[in-house]
Coordinates of C-alpha atoms in Angstrom, one line a residue:
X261 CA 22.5 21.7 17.1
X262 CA 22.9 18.5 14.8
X263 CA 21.2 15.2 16.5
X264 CA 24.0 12.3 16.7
X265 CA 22.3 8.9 15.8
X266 CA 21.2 8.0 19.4
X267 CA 19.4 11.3 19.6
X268 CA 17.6 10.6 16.1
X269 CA 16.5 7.1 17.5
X270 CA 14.8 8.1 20.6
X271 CA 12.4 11.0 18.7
X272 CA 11.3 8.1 16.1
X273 CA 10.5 6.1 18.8
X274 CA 8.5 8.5 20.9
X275 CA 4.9 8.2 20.4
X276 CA 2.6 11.1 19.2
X277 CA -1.0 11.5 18.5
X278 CA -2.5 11.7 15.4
X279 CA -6.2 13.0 14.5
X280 CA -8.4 10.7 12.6
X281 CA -11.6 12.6 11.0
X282 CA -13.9 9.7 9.7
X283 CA -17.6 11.2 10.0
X284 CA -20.8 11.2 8.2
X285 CA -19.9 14.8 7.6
X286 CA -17.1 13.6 5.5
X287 CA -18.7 11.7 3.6
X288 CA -21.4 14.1 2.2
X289 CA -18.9 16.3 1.5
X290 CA -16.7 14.0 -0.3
X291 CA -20.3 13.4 -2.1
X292 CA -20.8 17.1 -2.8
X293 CA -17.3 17.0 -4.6
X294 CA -17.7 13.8 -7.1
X295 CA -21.1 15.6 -8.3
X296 CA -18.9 19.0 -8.7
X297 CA -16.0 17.2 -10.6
X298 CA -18.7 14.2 -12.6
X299 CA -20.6 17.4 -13.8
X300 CA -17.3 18.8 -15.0
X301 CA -16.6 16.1 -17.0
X302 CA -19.9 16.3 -18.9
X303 CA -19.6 19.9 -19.7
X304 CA -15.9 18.7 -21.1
X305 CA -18.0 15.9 -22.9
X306 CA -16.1 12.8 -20.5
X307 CA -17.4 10.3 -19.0
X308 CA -18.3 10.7 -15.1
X309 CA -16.0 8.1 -13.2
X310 CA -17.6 5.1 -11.6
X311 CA -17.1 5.5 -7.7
X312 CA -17.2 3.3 -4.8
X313 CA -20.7 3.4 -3.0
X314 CA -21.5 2.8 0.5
X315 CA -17.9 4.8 2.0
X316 CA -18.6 6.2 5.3
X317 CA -17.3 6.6 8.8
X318 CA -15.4 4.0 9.8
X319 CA -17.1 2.6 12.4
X320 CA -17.2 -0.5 15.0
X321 CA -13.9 -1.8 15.6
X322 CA -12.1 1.3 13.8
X323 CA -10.1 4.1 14.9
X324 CA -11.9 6.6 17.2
X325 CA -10.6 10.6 16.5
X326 CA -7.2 9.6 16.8
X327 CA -4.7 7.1 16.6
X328 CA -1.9 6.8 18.6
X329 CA 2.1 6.2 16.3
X330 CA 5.6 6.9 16.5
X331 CA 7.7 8.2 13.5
X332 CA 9.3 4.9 13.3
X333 CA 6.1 2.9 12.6
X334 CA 5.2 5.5 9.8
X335 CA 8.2 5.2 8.2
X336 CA 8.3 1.8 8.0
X337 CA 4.9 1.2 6.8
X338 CA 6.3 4.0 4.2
X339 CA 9.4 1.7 3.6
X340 CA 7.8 -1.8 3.0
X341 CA 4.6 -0.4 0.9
X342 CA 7.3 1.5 -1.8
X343 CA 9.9 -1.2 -1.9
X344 CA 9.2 -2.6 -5.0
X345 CA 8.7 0.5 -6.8
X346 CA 11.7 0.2 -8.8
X347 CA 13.1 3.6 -7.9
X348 CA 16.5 3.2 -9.5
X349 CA 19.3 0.6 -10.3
X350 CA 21.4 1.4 -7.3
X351 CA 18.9 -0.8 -4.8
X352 CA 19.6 -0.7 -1.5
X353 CA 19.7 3.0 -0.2
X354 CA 17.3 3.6 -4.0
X355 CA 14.9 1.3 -2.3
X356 CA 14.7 2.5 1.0
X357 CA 15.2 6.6 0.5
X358 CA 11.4 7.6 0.4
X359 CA 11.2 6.7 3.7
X360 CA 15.2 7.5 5.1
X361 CA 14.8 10.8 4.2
X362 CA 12.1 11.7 6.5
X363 CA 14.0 10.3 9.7
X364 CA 13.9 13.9 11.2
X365 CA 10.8 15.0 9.5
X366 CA 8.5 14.4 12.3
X367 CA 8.1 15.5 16.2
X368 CA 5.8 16.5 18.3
X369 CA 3.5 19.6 18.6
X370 CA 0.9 21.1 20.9
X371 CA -1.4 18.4 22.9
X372 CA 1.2 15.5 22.3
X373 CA 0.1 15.5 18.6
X374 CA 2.3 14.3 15.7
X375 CA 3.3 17.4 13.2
X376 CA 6.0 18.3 10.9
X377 CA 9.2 19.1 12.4
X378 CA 11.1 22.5 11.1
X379 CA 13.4 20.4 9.2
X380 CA 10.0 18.6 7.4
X381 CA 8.8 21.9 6.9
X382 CA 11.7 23.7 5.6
X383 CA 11.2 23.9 1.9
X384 CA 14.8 23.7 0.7
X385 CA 14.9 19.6 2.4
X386 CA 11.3 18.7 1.2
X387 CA 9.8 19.5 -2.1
X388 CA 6.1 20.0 -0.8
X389 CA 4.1 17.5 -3.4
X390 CA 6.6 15.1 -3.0
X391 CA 6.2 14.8 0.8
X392 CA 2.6 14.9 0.6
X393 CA 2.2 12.1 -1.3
X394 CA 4.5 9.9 0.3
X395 CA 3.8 10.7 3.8
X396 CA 0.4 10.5 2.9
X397 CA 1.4 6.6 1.6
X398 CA 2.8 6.1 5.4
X399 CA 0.1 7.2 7.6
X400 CA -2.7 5.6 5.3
X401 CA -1.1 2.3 5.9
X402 CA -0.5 3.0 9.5
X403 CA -3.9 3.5 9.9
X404 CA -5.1 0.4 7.3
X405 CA -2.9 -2.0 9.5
X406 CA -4.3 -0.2 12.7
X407 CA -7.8 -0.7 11.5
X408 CA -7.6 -4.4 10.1
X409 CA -5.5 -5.5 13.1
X410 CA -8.5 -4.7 15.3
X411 CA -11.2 -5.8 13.0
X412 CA -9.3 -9.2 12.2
X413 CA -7.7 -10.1 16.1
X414 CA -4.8 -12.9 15.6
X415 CA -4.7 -12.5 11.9
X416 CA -1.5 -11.4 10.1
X417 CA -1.9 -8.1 8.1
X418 CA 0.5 -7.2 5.0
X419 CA 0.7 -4.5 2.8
X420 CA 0.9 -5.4 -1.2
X421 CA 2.1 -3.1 -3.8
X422 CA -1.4 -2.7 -5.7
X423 CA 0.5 -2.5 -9.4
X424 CA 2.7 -5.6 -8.4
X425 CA 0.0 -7.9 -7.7
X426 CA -2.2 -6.9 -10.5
X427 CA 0.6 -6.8 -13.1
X428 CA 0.3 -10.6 -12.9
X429 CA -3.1 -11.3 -14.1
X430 CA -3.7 -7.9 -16.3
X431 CA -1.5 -5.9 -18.3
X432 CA -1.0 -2.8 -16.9
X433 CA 1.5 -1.1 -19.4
X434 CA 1.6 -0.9 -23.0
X435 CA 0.5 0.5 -26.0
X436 CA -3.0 -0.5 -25.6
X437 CA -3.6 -0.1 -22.1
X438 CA -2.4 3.8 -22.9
X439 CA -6.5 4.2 -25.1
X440 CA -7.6 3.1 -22.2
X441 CA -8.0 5.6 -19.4
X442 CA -10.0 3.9 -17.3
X443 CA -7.1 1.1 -17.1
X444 CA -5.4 3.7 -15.1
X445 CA -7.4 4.1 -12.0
X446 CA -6.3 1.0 -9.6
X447 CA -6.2 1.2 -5.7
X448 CA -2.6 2.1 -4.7
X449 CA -2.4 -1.1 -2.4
X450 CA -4.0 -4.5 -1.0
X451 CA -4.3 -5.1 2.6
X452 CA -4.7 -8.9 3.3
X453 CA -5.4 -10.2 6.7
X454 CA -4.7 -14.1 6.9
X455 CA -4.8 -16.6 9.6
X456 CA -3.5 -20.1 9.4
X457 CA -6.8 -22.2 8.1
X458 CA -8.9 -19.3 6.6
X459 CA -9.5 -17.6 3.3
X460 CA -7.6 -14.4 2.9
X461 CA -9.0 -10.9 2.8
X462 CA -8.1 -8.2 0.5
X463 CA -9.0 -4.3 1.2
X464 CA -8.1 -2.4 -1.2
X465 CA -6.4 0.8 -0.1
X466 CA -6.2 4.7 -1.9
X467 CA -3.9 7.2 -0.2
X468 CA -3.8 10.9 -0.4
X469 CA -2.0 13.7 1.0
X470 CA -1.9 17.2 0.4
X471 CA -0.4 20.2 2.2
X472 CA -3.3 22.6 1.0
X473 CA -6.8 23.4 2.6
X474 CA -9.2 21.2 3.9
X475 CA -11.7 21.4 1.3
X476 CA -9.4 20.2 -1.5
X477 CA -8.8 16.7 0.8
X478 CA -12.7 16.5 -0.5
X479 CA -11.6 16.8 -3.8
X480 CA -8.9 14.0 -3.1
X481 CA -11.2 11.4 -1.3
X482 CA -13.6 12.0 -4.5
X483 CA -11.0 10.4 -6.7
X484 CA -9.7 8.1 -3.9
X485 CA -13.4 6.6 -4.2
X486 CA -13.0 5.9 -8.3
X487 CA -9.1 3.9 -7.4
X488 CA -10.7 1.4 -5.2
X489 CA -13.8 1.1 -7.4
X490 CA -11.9 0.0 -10.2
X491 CA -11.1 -3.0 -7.8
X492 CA -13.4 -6.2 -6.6
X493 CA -13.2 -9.8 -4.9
X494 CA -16.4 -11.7 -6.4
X495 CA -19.4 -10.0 -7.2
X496 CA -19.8 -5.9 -7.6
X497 CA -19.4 -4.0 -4.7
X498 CA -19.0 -6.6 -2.0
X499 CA -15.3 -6.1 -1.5
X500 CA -14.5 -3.8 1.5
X501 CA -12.1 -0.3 0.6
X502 CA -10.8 2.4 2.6
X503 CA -9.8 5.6 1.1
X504 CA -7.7 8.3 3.4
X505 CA -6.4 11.8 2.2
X506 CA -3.6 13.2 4.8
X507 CA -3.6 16.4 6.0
X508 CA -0.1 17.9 6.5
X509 CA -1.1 21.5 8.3
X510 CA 2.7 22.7 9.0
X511 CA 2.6 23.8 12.6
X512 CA -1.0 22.7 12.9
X513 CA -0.8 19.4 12.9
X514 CA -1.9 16.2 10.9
X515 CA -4.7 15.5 10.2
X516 CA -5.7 12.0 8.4
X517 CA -9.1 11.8 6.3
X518 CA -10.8 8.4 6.0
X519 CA -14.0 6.9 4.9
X520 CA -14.4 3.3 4.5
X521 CA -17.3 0.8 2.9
X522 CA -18.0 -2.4 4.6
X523 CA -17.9 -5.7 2.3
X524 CA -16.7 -8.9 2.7
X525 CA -13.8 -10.0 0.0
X526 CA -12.3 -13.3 1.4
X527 CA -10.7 -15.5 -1.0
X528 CA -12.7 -18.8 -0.7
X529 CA -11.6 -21.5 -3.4
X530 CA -14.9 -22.4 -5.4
X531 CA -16.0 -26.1 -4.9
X532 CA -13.2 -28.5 -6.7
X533 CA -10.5 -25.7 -6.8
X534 CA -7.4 -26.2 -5.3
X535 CA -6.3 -24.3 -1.9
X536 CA -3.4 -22.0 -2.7
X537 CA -0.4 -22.8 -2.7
X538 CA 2.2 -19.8 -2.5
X539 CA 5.3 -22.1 -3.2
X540 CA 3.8 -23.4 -6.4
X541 CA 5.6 -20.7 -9.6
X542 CA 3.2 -17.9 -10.3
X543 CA 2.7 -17.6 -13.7
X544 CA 1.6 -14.6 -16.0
X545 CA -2.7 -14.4 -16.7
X546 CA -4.2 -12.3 -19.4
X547 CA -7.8 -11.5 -17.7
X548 CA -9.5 -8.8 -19.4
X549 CA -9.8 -5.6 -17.8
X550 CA -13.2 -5.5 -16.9
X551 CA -15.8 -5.4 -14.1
X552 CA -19.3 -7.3 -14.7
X553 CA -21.9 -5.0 -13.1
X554 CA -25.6 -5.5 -11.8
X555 CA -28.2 -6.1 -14.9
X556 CA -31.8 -5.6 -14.9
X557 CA -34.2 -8.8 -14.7
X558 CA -33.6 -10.5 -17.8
X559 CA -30.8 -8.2 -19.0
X560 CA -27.0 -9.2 -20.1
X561 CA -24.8 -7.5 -17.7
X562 CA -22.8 -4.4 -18.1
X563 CA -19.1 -4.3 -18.0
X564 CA -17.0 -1.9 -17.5
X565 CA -13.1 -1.7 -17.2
X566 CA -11.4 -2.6 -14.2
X567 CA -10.1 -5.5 -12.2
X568 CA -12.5 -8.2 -11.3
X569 CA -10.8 -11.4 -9.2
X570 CA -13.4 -14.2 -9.9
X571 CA -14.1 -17.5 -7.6
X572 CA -11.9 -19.8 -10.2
X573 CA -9.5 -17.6 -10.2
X574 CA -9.2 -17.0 -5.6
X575 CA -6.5 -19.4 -5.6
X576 CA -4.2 -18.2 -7.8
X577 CA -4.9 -14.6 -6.6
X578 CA -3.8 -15.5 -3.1
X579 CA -0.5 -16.9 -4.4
X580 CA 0.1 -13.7 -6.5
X581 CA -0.7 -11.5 -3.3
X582 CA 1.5 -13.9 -0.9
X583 CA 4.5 -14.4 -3.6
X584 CA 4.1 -10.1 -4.0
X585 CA 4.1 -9.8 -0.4
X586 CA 7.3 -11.8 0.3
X587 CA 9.1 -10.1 -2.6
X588 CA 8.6 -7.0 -0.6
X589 CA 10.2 -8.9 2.4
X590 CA 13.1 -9.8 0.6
X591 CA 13.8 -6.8 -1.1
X592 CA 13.5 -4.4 2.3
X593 CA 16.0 -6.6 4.0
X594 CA 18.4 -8.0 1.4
X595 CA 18.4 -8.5 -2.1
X596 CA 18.1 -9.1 -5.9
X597 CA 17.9 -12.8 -6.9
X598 CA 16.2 -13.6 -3.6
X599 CA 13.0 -11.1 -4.2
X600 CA 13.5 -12.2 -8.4
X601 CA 12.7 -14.9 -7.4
X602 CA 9.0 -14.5 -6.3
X603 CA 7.9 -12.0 -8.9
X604 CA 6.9 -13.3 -12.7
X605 CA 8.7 -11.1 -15.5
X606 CA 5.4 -8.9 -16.1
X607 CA 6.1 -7.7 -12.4
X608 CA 9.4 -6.3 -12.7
X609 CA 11.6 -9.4 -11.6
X610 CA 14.4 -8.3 -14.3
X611 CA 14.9 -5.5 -12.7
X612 CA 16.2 -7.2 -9.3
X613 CA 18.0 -9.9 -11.6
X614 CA 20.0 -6.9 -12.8
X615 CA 23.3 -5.6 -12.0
X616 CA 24.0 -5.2 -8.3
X617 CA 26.8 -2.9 -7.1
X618 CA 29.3 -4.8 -5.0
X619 CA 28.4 -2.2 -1.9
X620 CA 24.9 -4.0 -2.0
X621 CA 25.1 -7.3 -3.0
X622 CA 23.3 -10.4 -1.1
X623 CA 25.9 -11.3 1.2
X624 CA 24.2 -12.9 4.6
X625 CA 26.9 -12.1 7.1
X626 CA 24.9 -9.1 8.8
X627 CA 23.9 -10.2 12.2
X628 CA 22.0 -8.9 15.4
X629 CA 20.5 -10.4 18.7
X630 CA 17.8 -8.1 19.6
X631 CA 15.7 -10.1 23.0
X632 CA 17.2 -13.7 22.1
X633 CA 16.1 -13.7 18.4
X634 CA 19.0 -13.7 15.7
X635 CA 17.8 -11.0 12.9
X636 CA 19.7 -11.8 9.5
X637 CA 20.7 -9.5 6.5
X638 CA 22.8 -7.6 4.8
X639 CA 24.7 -4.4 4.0
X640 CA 22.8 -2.8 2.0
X641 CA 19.8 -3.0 4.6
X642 CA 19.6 0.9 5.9
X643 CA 21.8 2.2 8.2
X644 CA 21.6 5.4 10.8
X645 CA 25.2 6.1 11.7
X646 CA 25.7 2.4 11.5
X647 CA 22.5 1.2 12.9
X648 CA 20.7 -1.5 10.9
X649 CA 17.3 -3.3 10.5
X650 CA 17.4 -7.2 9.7
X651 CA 15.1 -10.0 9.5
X652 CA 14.4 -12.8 11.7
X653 CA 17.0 -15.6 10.5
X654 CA 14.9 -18.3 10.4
X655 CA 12.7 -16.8 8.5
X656 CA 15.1 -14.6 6.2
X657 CA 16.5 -18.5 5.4
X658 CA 12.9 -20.2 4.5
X659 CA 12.7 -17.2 2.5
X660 CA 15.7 -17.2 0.7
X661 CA 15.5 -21.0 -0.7
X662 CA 12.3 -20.2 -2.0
X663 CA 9.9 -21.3 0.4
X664 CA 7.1 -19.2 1.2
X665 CA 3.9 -21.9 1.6
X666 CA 2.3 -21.3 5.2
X667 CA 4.3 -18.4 6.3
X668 CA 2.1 -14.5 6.0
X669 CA 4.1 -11.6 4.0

């Protein structure tokens, strides 16, 4: 029998367990699989990737073996980490559809666990990589957000498109950066957690998810480790990364993966550099691709490629990370010039200055009061049988003239 819209809306809200494996176990087996695939590459004469040391069980203030979510907080975390993706010139729905189209994708199985429903299994609705790797995208920031929300109390956590944010300072694209292979490998996100009066901090974030057996989410954490590698805040290997792989065993269950390195990656301004200042214009860097590894005593240091954010450049990094942030904001709840707006040309802001079908324009004259708070938006925001999210309006407002300063993504 086919759900009406009121139906639909109570499963995503109903909350469902979901298994979190994050063990020493995990790691030496992760371990076991870089060695395997770096000694493949040496028979095939190529270079063995550089991976991120130190991932283990997430421990302390993490997760435990399982984490408690509904569909709807999935989805959304799917929604707002893919909305600038640039999916297609229609906007609106184009934006939103990786995570619409999973609205009936997940229930309930066995031991109040989370698993995919027969409509998320059925192969004719869900093309099987495709679902992987974007469900995989939702329940790695579900758990990132889950993780940092604990580990940072009364901070504000936002997820930034990785590619957006580093688009600013390096060139990603190009014919040049296509010699480069290494140039390639780039976490898929940054986490920051921010509280009014303190230096940011980034995590860098590499999602997986895979449909197959358990050994080959070894395979995937393996690589995982080389994407957040490529990443760091200050010196070598002091920035803090989490990589997850998400198992998606049919009527088994879910299952998600996750190792994580401790580090510290706060974005203090050097002495005499400015504190920044997110409604100050970003503007387009050229930093060279490269990370500055440990030398011997009285040795030059090695680089190698990747993305290095150095102490005189903190304060412009937080402004590309808060501006990217917002972008996302704007273009999840309403429009093209108003998320143009905070993205430089190098990160796509062409494409939201484009064409807009009439159907999705920025027209501000969608309203709701949900508990006494006036949420602000427009048509194009997603609909379930009529049903629509908004933003806050006073916030949606401060947003749309430009001004971001002081207020988290």
């Amino acid at each position: 029998m086919r759900k009406d819209a009121k139906d639909i809306l109570k499963d995503l809200a109903k909350p469902w367990n979901v298994q979190v494996h994050s063990t020493a176990a995990l790691a030496g087996s992760v371990a076991d699989a870089a060695a395997r695939d770096d000694e493949q590459r040496r028979e095939e004469d190529r270079e063995p990737l550089r991976r991120k040391p130190g991932l283990a069980g997430i421990s302390g203030s993490g997760c435990g073996t399982s984490i408690r979510l509904t569909p709807w907080e999935l989805l959304h975390a799917l929604g707002r980490a893919v909305v600038l993706a640039r999916q297609g010139a229609g906007r609106g729905l184009a934006e939103h559809w990786s995570s619409l189209k999973y609205c009936q994708a997940l229930t309930g199985g066995d031991g109040h666990y989370m698993a995919l429903s027969p409509e998320g299994l059925n192969p004719r609705r869900h093309y099987k990589t495709v679902q992987s790797s974007e469900l995989g995208i939702g329940f790695a920031v579900a758990l990132a957000e889950r993780m940092l929300r604990k580990r940072y109390p009364q901070h504000s956590v936002s997820v930034i498109d990785a590619d957006i944010a580093l688009q600013a300072g390096w060139a990603l694209v190009g014919k040049d950066v296509k010699r480069r292979d290494w140039i390639r490998l780039r976490p898929d996100f940054l986490l920051e957690a921010w509280k009014p009066g303190e230096p940011s901090k980034i995590i860098p974030v590499a999602c997986r998810g895979t449909h197959a057996k358990t050994s080959y989410v070894y395979t995937q954490l393996a690589g995982a480790s080389a994407q957040v590698e490529a990443f760091h805040v200050g010196p070598w290997n002091q920035t803090p990364s989490l990589v997850v792989s998400t198992e998606l065993l049919g009527q088994g269950g879910i299952t998600m993966h996750a190792l994580y390195a401790e580090g510290s990656s706060a974005l203090t301004p050097a002495p005499g550099e400015p504190e920044a200042d997110a409604d100050q214009p970003l503007h387009d860097l050229n930093i060279y691709p490269e990370v500055r590894l440990p030398a011997a005593e009285g040795e030059e240091e090695p680089r190698d490629g990747g993305f290095q954010v150095r102490p005189e450049h903190y304060a412009w990094f937080r402004r590309a990370v808060v501006r990217a942030g917002v972008a996302g904001l704007m273009a999840f709840s309403g429009g093209g010039d108003l998320t143009a707006q905070y993205l430089t040309k190098r990160q796509g802001s062409d494409h939201f200055e484009g064409f807009v079908h009439a159907g999705t324009g920025i027209v501000q004259d969608a309203t709701a009061v949900i508990r006494g708070t006036t949420f602000l938006g427009t048509d194009h925001v997603f609909r379930l049988n009529g049903t629509r999210v908004e933003v806050a309006e006073g916030l949606f407002r401060l947003l749309a003239k430009g001004a971001c300063g002081g207020v988290p993504p």
